[in-house]
CSV table of C-alpha atoms and ligand atoms in Angstrom, one decimal:
chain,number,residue,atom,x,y,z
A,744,UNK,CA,11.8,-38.8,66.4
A,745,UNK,CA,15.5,-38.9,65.6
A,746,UNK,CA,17.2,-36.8,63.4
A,747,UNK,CA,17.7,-38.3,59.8
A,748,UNK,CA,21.4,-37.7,57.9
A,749,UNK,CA,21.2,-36.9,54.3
A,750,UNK,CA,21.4,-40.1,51.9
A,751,UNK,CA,21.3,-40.3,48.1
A,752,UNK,CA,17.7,-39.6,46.3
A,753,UNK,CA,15.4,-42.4,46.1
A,754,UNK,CA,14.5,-43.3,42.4
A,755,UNK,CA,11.7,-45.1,41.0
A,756,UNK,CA,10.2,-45.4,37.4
A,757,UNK,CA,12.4,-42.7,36.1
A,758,UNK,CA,11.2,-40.4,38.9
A,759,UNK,CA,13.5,-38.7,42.2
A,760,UNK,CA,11.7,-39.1,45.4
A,761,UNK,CA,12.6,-37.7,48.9
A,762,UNK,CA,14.0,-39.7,51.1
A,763,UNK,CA,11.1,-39.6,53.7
A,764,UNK,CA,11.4,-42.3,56.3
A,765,UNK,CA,9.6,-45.4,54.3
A,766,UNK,CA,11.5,-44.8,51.3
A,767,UNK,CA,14.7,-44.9,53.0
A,768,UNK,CA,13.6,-48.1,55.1
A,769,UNK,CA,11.9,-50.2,52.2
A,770,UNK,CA,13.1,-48.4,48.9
A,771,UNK,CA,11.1,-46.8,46.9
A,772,UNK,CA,9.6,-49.2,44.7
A,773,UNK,CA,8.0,-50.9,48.0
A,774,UNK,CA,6.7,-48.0,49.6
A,775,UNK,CA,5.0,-47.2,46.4
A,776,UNK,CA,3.4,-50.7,46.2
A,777,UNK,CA,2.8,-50.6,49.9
A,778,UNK,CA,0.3,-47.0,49.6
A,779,UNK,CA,-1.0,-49.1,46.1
A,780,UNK,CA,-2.3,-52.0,48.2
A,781,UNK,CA,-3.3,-50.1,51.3
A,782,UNK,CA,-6.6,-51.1,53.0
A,783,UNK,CA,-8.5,-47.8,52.2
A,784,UNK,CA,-12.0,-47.3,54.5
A,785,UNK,CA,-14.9,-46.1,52.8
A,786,UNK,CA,-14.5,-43.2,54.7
A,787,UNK,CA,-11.2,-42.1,54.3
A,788,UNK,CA,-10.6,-38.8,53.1
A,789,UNK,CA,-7.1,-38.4,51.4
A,790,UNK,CA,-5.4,-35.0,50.3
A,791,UNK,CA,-3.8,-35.1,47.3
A,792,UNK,CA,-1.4,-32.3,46.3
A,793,UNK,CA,2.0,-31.2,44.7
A,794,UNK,CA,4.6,-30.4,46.6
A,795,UNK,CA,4.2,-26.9,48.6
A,796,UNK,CA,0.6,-26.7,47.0
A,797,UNK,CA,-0.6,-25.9,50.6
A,798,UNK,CA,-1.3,-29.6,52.1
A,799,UNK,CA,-0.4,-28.7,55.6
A,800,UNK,CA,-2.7,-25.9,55.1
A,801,UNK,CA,-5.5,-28.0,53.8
A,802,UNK,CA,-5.1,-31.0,56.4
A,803,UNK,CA,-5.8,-28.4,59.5
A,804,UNK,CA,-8.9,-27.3,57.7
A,805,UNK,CA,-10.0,-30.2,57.0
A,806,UNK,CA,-9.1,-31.7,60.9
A,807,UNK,CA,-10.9,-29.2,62.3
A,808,UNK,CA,-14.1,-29.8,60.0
A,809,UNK,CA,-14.0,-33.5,60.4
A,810,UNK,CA,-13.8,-33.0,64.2
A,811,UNK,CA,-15.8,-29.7,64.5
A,812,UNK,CA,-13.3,-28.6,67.0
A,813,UNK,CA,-12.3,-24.5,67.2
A,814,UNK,CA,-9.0,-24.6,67.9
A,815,UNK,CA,-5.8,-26.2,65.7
A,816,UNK,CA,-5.2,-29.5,66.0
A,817,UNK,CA,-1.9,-30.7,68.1
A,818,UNK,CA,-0.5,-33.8,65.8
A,819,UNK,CA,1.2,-32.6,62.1
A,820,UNK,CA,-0.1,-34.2,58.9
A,821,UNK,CA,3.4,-35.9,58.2
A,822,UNK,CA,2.3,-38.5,61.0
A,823,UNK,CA,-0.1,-39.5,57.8
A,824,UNK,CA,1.4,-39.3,54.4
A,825,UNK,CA,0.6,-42.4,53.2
A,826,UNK,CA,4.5,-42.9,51.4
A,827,UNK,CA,6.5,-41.2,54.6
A,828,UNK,CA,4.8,-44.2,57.2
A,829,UNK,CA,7.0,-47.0,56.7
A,830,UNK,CA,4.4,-49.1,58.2
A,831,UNK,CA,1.3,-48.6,57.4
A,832,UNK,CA,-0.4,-50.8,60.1
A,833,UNK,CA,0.1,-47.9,62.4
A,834,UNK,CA,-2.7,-46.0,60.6
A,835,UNK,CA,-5.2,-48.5,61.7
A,836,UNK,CA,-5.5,-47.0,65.0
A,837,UNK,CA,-6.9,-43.4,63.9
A,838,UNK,CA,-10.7,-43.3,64.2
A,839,UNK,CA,-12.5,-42.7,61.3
A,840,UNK,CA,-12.8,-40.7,58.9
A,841,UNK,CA,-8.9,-40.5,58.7
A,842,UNK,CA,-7.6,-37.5,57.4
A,843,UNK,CA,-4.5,-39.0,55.1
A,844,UNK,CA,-2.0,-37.6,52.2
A,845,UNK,CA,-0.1,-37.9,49.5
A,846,UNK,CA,2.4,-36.2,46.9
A,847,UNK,CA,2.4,-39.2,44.9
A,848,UNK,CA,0.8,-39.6,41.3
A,849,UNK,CA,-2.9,-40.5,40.5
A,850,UNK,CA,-2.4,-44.0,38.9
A,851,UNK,CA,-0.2,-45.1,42.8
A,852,UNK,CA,-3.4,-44.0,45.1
A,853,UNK,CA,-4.6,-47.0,47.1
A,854,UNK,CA,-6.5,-49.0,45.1
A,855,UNK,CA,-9.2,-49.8,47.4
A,856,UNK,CA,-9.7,-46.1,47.9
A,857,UNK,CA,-10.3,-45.5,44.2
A,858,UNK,CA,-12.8,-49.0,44.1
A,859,UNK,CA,-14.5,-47.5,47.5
A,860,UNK,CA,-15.1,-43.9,45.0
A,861,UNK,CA,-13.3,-42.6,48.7
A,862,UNK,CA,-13.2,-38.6,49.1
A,863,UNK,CA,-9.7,-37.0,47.2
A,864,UNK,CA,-9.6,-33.4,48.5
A,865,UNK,CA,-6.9,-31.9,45.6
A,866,UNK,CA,-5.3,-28.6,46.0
A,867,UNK,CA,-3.6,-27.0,43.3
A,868,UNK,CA,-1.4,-23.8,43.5
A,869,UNK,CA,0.2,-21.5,40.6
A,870,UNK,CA,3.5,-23.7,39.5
A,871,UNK,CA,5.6,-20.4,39.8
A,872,UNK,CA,5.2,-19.6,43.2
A,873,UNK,CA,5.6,-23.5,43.8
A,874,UNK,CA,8.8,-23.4,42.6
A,875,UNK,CA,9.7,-20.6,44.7
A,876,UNK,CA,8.3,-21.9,47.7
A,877,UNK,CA,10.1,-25.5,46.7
A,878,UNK,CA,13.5,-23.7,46.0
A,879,UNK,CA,13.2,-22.5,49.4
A,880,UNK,CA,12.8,-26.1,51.2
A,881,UNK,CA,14.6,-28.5,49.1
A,882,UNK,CA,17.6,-26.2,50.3
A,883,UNK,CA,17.0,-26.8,53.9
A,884,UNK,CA,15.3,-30.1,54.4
A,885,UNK,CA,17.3,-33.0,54.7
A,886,UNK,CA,15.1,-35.6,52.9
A,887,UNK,CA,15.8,-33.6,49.8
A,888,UNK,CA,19.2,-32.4,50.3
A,889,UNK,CA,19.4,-29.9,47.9
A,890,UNK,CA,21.5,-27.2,48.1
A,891,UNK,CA,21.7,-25.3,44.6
A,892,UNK,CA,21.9,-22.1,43.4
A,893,UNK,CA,18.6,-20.5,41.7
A,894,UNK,CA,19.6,-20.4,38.2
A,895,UNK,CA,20.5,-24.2,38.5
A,896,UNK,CA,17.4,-25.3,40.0
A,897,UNK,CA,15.7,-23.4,38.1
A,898,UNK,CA,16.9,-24.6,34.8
A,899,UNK,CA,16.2,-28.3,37.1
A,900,UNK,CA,12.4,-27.4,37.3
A,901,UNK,CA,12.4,-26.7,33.5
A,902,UNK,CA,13.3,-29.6,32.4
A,903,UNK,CA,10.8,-31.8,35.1
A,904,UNK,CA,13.8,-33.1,37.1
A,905,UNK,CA,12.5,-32.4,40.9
A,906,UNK,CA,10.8,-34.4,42.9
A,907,UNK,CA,8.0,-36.5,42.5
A,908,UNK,CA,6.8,-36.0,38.7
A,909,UNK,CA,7.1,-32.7,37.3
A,910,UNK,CA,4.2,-30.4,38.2
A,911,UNK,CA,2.6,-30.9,34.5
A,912,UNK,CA,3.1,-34.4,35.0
A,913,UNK,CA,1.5,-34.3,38.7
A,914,UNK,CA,-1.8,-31.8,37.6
A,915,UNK,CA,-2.6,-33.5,33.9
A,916,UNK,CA,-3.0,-36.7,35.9
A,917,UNK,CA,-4.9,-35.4,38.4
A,918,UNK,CA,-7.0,-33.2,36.3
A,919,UNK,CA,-7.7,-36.3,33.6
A,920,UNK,CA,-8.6,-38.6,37.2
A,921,UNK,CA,-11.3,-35.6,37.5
A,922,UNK,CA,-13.1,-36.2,34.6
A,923,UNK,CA,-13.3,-40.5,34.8
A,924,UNK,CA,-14.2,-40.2,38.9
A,925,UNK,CA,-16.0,-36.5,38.9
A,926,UNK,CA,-17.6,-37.4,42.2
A,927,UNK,CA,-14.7,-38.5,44.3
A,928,UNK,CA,-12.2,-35.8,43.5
A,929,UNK,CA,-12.7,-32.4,44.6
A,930,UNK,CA,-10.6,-29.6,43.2
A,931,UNK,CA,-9.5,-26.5,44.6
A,932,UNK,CA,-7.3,-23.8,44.2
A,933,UNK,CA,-5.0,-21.9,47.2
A,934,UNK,CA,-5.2,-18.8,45.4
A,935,UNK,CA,-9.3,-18.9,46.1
A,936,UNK,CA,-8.4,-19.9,49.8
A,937,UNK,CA,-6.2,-17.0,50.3
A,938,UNK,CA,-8.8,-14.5,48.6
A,939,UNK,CA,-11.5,-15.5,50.3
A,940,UNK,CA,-10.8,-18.2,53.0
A,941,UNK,CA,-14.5,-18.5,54.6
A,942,UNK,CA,-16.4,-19.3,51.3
A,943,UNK,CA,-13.9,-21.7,50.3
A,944,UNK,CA,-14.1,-23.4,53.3
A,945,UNK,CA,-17.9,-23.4,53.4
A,946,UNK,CA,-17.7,-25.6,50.1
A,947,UNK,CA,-15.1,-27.7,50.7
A,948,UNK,CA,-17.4,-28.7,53.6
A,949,UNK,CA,-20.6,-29.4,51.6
A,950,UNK,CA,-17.9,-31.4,49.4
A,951,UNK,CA,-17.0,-33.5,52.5
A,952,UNK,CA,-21.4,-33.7,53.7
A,953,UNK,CA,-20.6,-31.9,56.6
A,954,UNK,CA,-22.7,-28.9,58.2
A,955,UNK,CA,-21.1,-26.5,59.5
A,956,UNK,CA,-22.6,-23.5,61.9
A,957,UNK,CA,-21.2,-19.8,60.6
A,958,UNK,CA,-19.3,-19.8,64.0
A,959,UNK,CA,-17.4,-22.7,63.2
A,960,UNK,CA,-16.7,-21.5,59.9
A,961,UNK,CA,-15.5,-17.9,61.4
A,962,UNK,CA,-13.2,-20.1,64.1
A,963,UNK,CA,-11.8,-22.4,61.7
A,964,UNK,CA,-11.2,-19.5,59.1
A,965,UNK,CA,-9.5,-17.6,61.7
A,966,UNK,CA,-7.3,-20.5,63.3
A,967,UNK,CA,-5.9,-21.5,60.1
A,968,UNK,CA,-4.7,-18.6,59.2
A,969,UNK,CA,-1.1,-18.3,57.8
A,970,UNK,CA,-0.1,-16.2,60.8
A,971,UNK,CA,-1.8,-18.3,63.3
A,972,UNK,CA,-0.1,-21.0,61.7
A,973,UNK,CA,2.9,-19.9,61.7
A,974,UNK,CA,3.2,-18.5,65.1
A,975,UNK,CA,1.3,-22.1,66.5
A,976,UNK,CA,1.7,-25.5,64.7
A,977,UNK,CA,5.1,-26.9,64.8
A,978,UNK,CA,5.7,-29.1,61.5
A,979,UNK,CA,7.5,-32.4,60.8
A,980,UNK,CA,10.7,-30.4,59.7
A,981,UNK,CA,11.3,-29.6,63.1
A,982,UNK,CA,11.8,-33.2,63.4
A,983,UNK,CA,14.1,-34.7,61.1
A,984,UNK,CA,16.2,-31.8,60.3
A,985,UNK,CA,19.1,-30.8,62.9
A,986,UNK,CA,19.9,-27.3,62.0
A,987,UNK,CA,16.4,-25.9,61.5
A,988,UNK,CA,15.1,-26.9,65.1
A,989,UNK,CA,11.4,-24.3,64.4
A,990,UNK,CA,11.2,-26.2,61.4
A,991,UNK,CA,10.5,-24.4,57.7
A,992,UNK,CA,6.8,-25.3,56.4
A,993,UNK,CA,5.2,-21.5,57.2
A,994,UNK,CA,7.7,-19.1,55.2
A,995,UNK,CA,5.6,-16.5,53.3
A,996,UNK,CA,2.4,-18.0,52.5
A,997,UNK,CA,1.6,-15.5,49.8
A,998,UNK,CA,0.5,-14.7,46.6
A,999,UNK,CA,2.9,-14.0,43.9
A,1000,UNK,CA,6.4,-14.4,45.7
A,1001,UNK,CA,8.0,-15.8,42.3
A,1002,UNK,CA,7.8,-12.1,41.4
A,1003,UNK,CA,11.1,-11.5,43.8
A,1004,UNK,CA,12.9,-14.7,42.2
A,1005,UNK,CA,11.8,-14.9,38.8
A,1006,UNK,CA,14.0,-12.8,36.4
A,1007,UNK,CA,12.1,-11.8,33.0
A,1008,UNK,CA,13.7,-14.1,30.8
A,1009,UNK,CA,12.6,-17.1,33.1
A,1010,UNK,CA,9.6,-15.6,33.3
A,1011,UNK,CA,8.8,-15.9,29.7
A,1012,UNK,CA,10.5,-19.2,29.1
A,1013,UNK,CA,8.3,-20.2,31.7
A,1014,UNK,CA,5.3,-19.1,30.4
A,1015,UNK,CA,5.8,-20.2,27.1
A,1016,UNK,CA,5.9,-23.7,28.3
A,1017,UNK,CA,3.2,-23.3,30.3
A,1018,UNK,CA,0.8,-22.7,27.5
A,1019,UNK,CA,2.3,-25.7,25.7
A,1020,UNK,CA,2.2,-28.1,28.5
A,1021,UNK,CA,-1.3,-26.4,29.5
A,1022,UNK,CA,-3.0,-26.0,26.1
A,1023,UNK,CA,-5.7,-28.7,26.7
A,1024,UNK,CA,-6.4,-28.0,30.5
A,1025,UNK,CA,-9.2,-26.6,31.7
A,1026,UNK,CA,-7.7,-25.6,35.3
A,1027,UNK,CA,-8.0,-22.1,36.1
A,1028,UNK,CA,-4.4,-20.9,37.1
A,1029,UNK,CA,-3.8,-17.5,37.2
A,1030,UNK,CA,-0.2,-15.8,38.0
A,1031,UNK,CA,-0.4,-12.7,40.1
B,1934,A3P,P1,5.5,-20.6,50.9
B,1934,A3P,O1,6.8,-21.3,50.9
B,1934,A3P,O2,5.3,-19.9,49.6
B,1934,A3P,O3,5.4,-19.7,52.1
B,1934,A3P,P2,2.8,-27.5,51.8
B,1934,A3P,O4,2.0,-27.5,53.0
B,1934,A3P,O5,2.1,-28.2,50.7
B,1934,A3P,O6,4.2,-28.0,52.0
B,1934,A3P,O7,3.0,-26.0,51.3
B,1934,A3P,C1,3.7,-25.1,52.0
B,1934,A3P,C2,3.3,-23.7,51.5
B,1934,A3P,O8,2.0,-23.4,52.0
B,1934,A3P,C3,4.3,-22.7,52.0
B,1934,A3P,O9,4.3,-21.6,51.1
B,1934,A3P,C4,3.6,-22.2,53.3
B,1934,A3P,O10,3.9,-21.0,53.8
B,1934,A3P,C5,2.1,-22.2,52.8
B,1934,A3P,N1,1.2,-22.3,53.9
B,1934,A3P,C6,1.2,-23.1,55.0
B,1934,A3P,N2,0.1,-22.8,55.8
B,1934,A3P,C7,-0.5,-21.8,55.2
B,1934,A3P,C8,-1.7,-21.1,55.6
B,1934,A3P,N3,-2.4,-21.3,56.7
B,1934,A3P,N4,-2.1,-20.1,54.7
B,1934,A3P,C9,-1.5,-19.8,53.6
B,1934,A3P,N5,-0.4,-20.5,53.2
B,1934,A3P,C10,0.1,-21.5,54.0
Protein backbone atom coordinates (compact mmCIF):
# COMPACT_ATOMS: atom_id res chain seq x y z
CA UNK A 1 0.00 0.00 0.00
CA UNK A 2 1.68 3.22 -0.97
CA UNK A 3 2.26 6.05 1.05
CA UNK A 4 -0.40 8.89 0.66
CA UNK A 5 0.87 12.84 0.66
CA UNK A 6 -1.18 15.25 2.64
CA UNK A 7 -4.07 17.03 0.46
CA UNK A 8 -6.69 19.55 1.53
CA UNK A 9 -9.75 18.24 3.80
CA UNK A 10 -12.57 16.69 2.11
CA UNK A 11 -15.84 18.56 2.74
CA UNK A 12 -19.31 17.49 2.50
CA UNK A 13 -22.72 18.87 3.81
CA UNK A 14 -21.03 21.47 5.92
CA UNK A 15 -18.94 18.60 7.45
CA UNK A 16 -14.64 18.03 7.23
CA UNK A 17 -13.82 14.52 6.39
CA UNK A 18 -10.42 12.75 6.31
CA UNK A 19 -8.95 12.21 3.40
CA UNK A 20 -9.05 8.31 3.56
CA UNK A 21 -8.35 6.74 0.20
CA UNK A 22 -12.14 6.71 -1.32
CA UNK A 23 -12.59 10.20 -0.44
CA UNK A 24 -9.60 11.34 -2.09
CA UNK A 25 -10.37 9.10 -5.33
CA UNK A 26 -14.20 9.82 -5.77
CA UNK A 27 -14.84 12.99 -3.47
CA UNK A 28 -16.68 12.96 -0.75
CA UNK A 29 -20.04 13.35 -1.68
CA UNK A 30 -19.70 9.95 -3.76
CA UNK A 31 -18.14 7.90 -1.27
CA UNK A 32 -20.91 8.87 0.95
CA UNK A 33 -23.60 7.86 -1.59
CA UNK A 34 -21.51 4.79 -2.45
CA UNK A 35 -21.66 3.25 1.65
CA UNK A 36 -25.70 4.79 1.27
CA UNK A 37 -26.38 2.35 -1.53
CA UNK A 38 -24.14 -0.48 -0.57
CA UNK A 39 -25.51 -4.07 -0.93
CA UNK A 40 -25.75 -4.82 2.90
CA UNK A 41 -26.12 -8.97 3.73
CA UNK A 42 -28.56 -9.93 6.22
CA UNK A 43 -25.74 -10.88 8.11
CA UNK A 44 -23.47 -8.26 8.21
CA UNK A 45 -22.43 -6.87 11.32
CA UNK A 46 -21.22 -3.19 11.16
CA UNK A 47 -19.30 -1.16 13.96
CA UNK A 48 -20.33 2.08 14.29
CA UNK A 49 -18.28 4.53 16.37
CA UNK A 50 -16.77 8.04 16.77
CA UNK A 51 -13.51 8.65 16.12
CA UNK A 52 -10.96 7.03 18.69
CA UNK A 53 -14.08 5.51 20.54
CA UNK A 54 -12.13 2.14 20.46
CA UNK A 55 -13.22 0.56 16.87
CA UNK A 56 -10.03 -1.23 16.37
CA UNK A 57 -10.46 -2.46 19.70
CA UNK A 58 -14.01 -3.61 19.18
CA UNK A 59 -13.41 -5.11 15.54
CA UNK A 60 -10.67 -7.82 17.09
CA UNK A 61 -13.21 -8.77 19.63
CA UNK A 62 -15.71 -9.08 17.63
CA UNK A 63 -13.28 -11.17 14.71
CA UNK A 64 -12.38 -13.43 17.07
CA UNK A 65 -16.07 -14.13 18.32
CA UNK A 66 -17.44 -14.41 14.78
CA UNK A 67 -14.60 -16.80 14.04
CA UNK A 68 -14.18 -18.52 17.54
CA UNK A 69 -10.51 -18.42 16.88
CA UNK A 70 -7.92 -17.72 20.22
CA UNK A 71 -5.49 -15.90 18.83
CA UNK A 72 -5.68 -12.08 17.08
CA UNK A 73 -6.59 -11.82 13.82
CA UNK A 74 -3.73 -10.89 11.05
CA UNK A 75 -5.71 -8.35 8.61
CA UNK A 76 -6.53 -4.55 10.24
CA UNK A 77 -10.16 -3.34 10.24
CA UNK A 78 -9.23 -0.27 7.88
CA UNK A 79 -9.26 -3.08 5.05
CA UNK A 80 -13.26 -2.63 5.87
CA UNK A 81 -14.41 0.87 6.70
CA UNK A 82 -17.01 1.04 4.55
CA UNK A 83 -16.04 5.11 3.39
CA UNK A 84 -12.01 4.29 3.26
CA UNK A 85 -12.66 1.27 0.34
CA UNK A 86 -12.92 3.23 -2.70
CA UNK A 87 -14.45 0.27 -4.25
CA UNK A 88 -16.68 -1.40 -2.56
CA UNK A 89 -16.95 -4.54 -4.80
CA UNK A 90 -13.90 -5.72 -3.17
CA UNK A 91 -15.89 -6.47 0.03
CA UNK A 92 -17.82 -9.08 -1.75
CA UNK A 93 -15.20 -11.54 -1.35
CA UNK A 94 -15.18 -11.75 2.63
CA UNK A 95 -17.31 -14.71 3.78
CA UNK A 96 -20.06 -14.03 5.85
CA UNK A 97 -20.88 -12.56 8.45
CA UNK A 98 -18.49 -9.56 7.53
CA UNK A 99 -17.21 -7.73 10.16
CA UNK A 100 -17.46 -3.83 8.60
CA UNK A 101 -17.18 -0.12 10.00
CA UNK A 102 -17.85 3.18 9.96
CA UNK A 103 -17.28 6.84 11.52
CA UNK A 104 -19.96 8.14 9.48
CA UNK A 105 -23.46 9.47 10.74
CA UNK A 106 -26.55 7.34 11.36
CA UNK A 107 -28.84 8.79 8.57
CA UNK A 108 -25.52 7.62 5.63
CA UNK A 109 -25.51 3.79 6.90
CA UNK A 110 -26.27 1.48 4.00
CA UNK A 111 -29.69 1.46 3.42
CA UNK A 112 -30.13 -2.05 2.85
CA UNK A 113 -28.54 -2.74 6.12
CA UNK A 114 -31.00 -0.57 7.99
CA UNK A 115 -34.19 -2.39 5.78
CA UNK A 116 -32.36 -5.90 6.55
CA UNK A 117 -32.78 -4.60 10.73
CA UNK A 118 -28.61 -5.84 10.16
CA UNK A 119 -26.49 -6.00 13.58
CA UNK A 120 -24.92 -2.18 14.56
CA UNK A 121 -22.39 -2.91 17.32
CA UNK A 122 -21.96 0.98 18.71
CA UNK A 123 -19.17 1.93 21.03
CA UNK A 124 -19.23 5.01 22.76
CA UNK A 125 -16.29 6.49 24.86
CA UNK A 126 -16.13 9.70 27.33
CA UNK A 127 -15.84 12.83 24.73
CA UNK A 128 -12.90 14.16 26.87
CA UNK A 129 -10.55 11.54 26.61
CA UNK A 130 -11.61 11.38 22.80
CA UNK A 131 -10.41 14.56 22.28
CA UNK A 132 -7.26 13.74 23.86
CA UNK A 133 -6.73 10.59 22.17
CA UNK A 134 -7.87 12.58 18.69
CA UNK A 135 -5.40 15.56 19.48
CA UNK A 136 -2.90 12.97 19.60
CA UNK A 137 -3.57 11.46 15.88
CA UNK A 138 -4.92 14.13 13.81
CA UNK A 139 -1.22 15.55 14.61
CA UNK A 140 0.46 12.52 13.06
CA UNK A 141 -1.74 11.02 10.53
CA UNK A 142 -1.61 12.18 7.17
CA UNK A 143 -5.25 11.78 6.13
CA UNK A 144 -6.00 14.43 8.67
CA UNK A 145 -3.04 16.61 8.53
CA UNK A 146 -3.31 18.38 11.46
CA UNK A 147 -0.70 19.83 13.18
CA UNK A 148 -1.98 22.36 15.91
CA UNK A 149 -1.24 23.39 19.03
CA UNK A 150 -3.63 22.23 22.04
CA UNK A 151 -5.24 25.39 22.92
CA UNK A 152 -6.18 25.79 19.12
CA UNK A 153 -7.68 22.46 18.66
CA UNK A 154 -9.07 22.57 21.56
CA UNK A 155 -10.98 25.74 21.06
CA UNK A 156 -11.60 23.62 17.35
CA UNK A 157 -13.35 20.73 19.23
CA UNK A 158 -15.56 23.33 21.05
CA UNK A 159 -17.03 24.81 18.51
CA UNK A 160 -17.80 21.11 16.47
CA UNK A 161 -15.27 21.83 13.83
CA UNK A 162 -13.25 18.25 13.60
CA UNK A 163 -13.92 15.63 11.77
CA UNK A 164 -16.77 13.86 10.82
CA UNK A 165 -19.86 15.63 12.86
CA UNK A 166 -19.09 16.88 16.15
CA UNK A 167 -19.21 14.16 18.86
CA UNK A 168 -22.83 15.52 20.08
CA UNK A 169 -23.77 15.52 16.66
CA UNK A 170 -22.36 11.81 16.06
CA UNK A 171 -24.00 10.23 19.68
CA UNK A 172 -27.53 12.20 19.61
CA UNK A 173 -27.95 10.51 16.25
CA UNK A 174 -26.98 7.40 17.22
CA UNK A 175 -28.60 7.40 20.54
CA UNK A 176 -32.20 8.68 18.83
CA UNK A 177 -31.41 5.51 15.89
CA UNK A 178 -31.50 3.40 19.35
CA UNK A 179 -34.80 4.11 20.24
CA UNK A 180 -36.70 3.80 16.45
CA UNK A 181 -34.51 0.29 15.67
CA UNK A 182 -33.88 -0.95 19.59
CA UNK A 183 -33.22 -4.41 18.28
CA UNK A 184 -30.54 -3.72 15.70
CA UNK A 185 -28.28 -1.34 17.55
CA UNK A 186 -26.44 -2.46 20.38
CA UNK A 187 -24.79 0.03 22.72
CA UNK A 188 -21.79 -0.10 24.66
CA UNK A 189 -19.49 1.81 26.52
CA UNK A 190 -15.26 1.42 26.57
CA UNK A 191 -15.18 2.57 29.92
CA UNK A 192 -17.23 -0.90 30.94
CA UNK A 193 -14.76 -2.86 28.55
CA UNK A 194 -11.84 -1.57 30.38
CA UNK A 195 -13.43 -2.26 33.89
CA UNK A 196 -14.36 -5.36 33.34
CA UNK A 197 -13.50 -6.79 29.83
CA UNK A 198 -14.78 -10.60 30.27
CA UNK A 199 -18.45 -9.65 31.11
CA UNK A 200 -18.67 -7.13 28.55
CA UNK A 201 -17.62 -9.39 26.11
CA UNK A 202 -19.89 -12.19 27.31
CA UNK A 203 -22.86 -9.76 26.34
CA UNK A 204 -21.78 -8.39 23.44
CA UNK A 205 -21.74 -12.07 22.33
CA UNK A 206 -25.37 -12.99 23.31
CA UNK A 207 -26.02 -9.58 21.39
CA UNK A 208 -24.36 -11.04 18.31
CA UNK A 209 -26.44 -15.07 19.14
CA UNK A 210 -23.24 -16.50 19.55
CA UNK A 211 -22.17 -19.01 22.36
CA UNK A 212 -19.23 -18.79 23.63
CA UNK A 213 -17.28 -21.53 26.07
CA UNK A 214 -15.61 -19.56 29.25
CA UNK A 215 -12.26 -20.56 27.69
CA UNK A 216 -12.90 -18.69 24.64
CA UNK A 217 -14.02 -15.82 26.60
CA UNK A 218 -10.75 -16.00 28.98
CA UNK A 219 -8.58 -16.22 25.36
CA UNK A 220 -10.26 -13.59 23.67
CA UNK A 221 -10.27 -11.28 26.87
CA UNK A 222 -6.73 -11.83 27.25
CA UNK A 223 -5.63 -11.45 23.45
CA UNK A 224 -7.31 -8.19 23.10
CA UNK A 225 -5.85 -6.65 25.59
CA UNK A 226 -4.40 -3.13 25.23
CA UNK A 227 -0.87 -4.45 25.83
CA UNK A 228 -1.21 -7.38 23.69
CA UNK A 229 -2.45 -5.18 21.18
CA UNK A 230 -0.09 -2.93 21.19
CA UNK A 231 2.96 -5.04 21.35
CA UNK A 232 1.06 -7.44 18.21
CA UNK A 233 -1.40 -5.97 15.69
CA UNK A 234 0.14 -3.60 13.35
CA UNK A 235 -2.59 -0.91 12.19
CA UNK A 236 -3.44 0.86 8.87
CA UNK A 237 -1.27 4.01 10.07
CA UNK A 238 1.61 2.07 9.45
CA UNK A 239 0.55 2.12 6.02
CA UNK A 240 -0.23 5.39 4.69
CA UNK A 241 1.87 7.47 6.82
CA UNK A 242 5.86 7.80 6.01
CA UNK A 243 7.32 9.02 9.17
CA UNK A 244 5.41 6.93 11.66
CA UNK A 245 6.52 3.40 10.11
CA UNK A 246 4.91 1.29 13.80
CA UNK A 247 2.05 3.18 13.06
CA UNK A 248 -0.01 5.29 16.12
CA UNK A 249 -3.49 3.49 16.88
CA UNK A 250 -2.28 1.81 20.45
CA UNK A 251 -1.00 5.07 22.45
CA UNK A 252 -2.36 4.91 26.06
CA UNK A 253 -5.50 3.03 26.05
CA UNK A 254 -6.65 4.46 29.36
CA UNK A 255 -9.03 5.88 31.46
CA UNK A 256 -8.98 9.45 32.13
CA UNK A 257 -5.85 10.78 30.11
CA UNK A 258 -7.67 14.21 29.36
CA UNK A 259 -6.78 14.75 33.07
CA UNK A 260 -2.97 15.46 31.83
CA UNK A 261 -4.22 17.85 28.92
CA UNK A 262 -7.20 19.40 30.15
CA UNK A 263 -6.45 22.69 32.11
CA UNK A 264 -9.40 23.69 34.61
CA UNK A 265 -10.91 26.36 32.79
CA UNK A 266 -11.39 23.93 29.74
CA UNK A 267 -12.42 21.64 31.96
CA UNK A 268 -15.42 23.48 33.12
CA UNK A 269 -16.25 25.13 29.76
CA UNK A 270 -16.39 21.77 28.73
CA UNK A 271 -18.55 20.43 31.12
CA UNK A 272 -20.83 23.13 30.97
CA UNK A 273 -21.56 22.32 27.41
CA UNK A 274 -21.81 18.99 28.03
CA UNK A 275 -24.86 19.18 30.18
CA UNK A 276 -26.36 21.53 27.62
CA UNK A 277 -25.73 19.47 24.64
CA UNK A 278 -26.46 16.29 26.93
CA UNK A 279 -29.53 17.38 28.90
CA UNK A 280 -32.04 15.04 27.18
CA UNK A 281 -29.70 11.83 26.78
CA UNK A 282 -29.99 9.03 28.53
CA UNK A 283 -26.37 7.64 27.82
CA UNK A 284 -24.40 6.90 30.76
CA UNK A 285 -20.97 8.78 30.45
CA UNK A 286 -19.03 9.19 33.27
CA UNK A 287 -15.56 11.24 33.36
CA UNK A 288 -12.89 9.73 35.55
P1 LIG B 1 -5.76 6.42 23.21
O1 LIG B 1 -5.32 7.35 22.13
O2 LIG B 1 -6.44 7.13 24.34
O3 LIG B 1 -4.66 5.53 23.68
P2 LIG B 1 -9.97 3.80 17.57
O4 LIG B 1 -9.67 2.36 17.48
O5 LIG B 1 -11.44 4.08 17.55
O6 LIG B 1 -9.19 4.62 16.61
O7 LIG B 1 -9.55 4.27 19.03
C1 LIG B 1 -8.21 4.30 19.41
C2 LIG B 1 -8.15 4.41 20.91
O8 LIG B 1 -8.48 3.14 21.47
C3 LIG B 1 -6.74 4.74 21.38
O9 LIG B 1 -6.89 5.46 22.61
C4 LIG B 1 -6.18 3.34 21.60
O10 LIG B 1 -5.05 3.27 22.44
C5 LIG B 1 -7.38 2.66 22.24
N1 LIG B 1 -7.30 1.19 22.15
C6 LIG B 1 -6.95 0.44 21.09
N2 LIG B 1 -6.94 -0.85 21.40
C7 LIG B 1 -7.29 -0.93 22.70
C8 LIG B 1 -7.43 -2.03 23.61
N3 LIG B 1 -7.21 -3.28 23.24
N4 LIG B 1 -7.81 -1.74 24.87
C9 LIG B 1 -8.04 -0.47 25.26
N5 LIG B 1 -7.91 0.61 24.46
C10 LIG B 1 -7.54 0.38 23.17
Amino acid sequence: MPVLEPVPLPEYDGVTYISLRAFREKGPEQTIKDVKDFQSRETDIIICTYLKAGVHWLDEIITMLVNKTKTLASGTKGQRTLEGIPELSVLDSLPSPRILNTHLSFKYIPTKHVQNKGKIVHMIRNPKDICVSLYHHAKKDVVMNYDVPWEKYFENWMSGKVFYSSWYDYELGMEEASIQYPRMIYTCYYEDFKREPKNQIRKLADFLDINVSDQLLENITEETSFENMQSKKTDNTKFVNMKEAEGFIYRKGDIGDWKNHFTVNQNSRFDTQFKDRMKDSKYNITFE
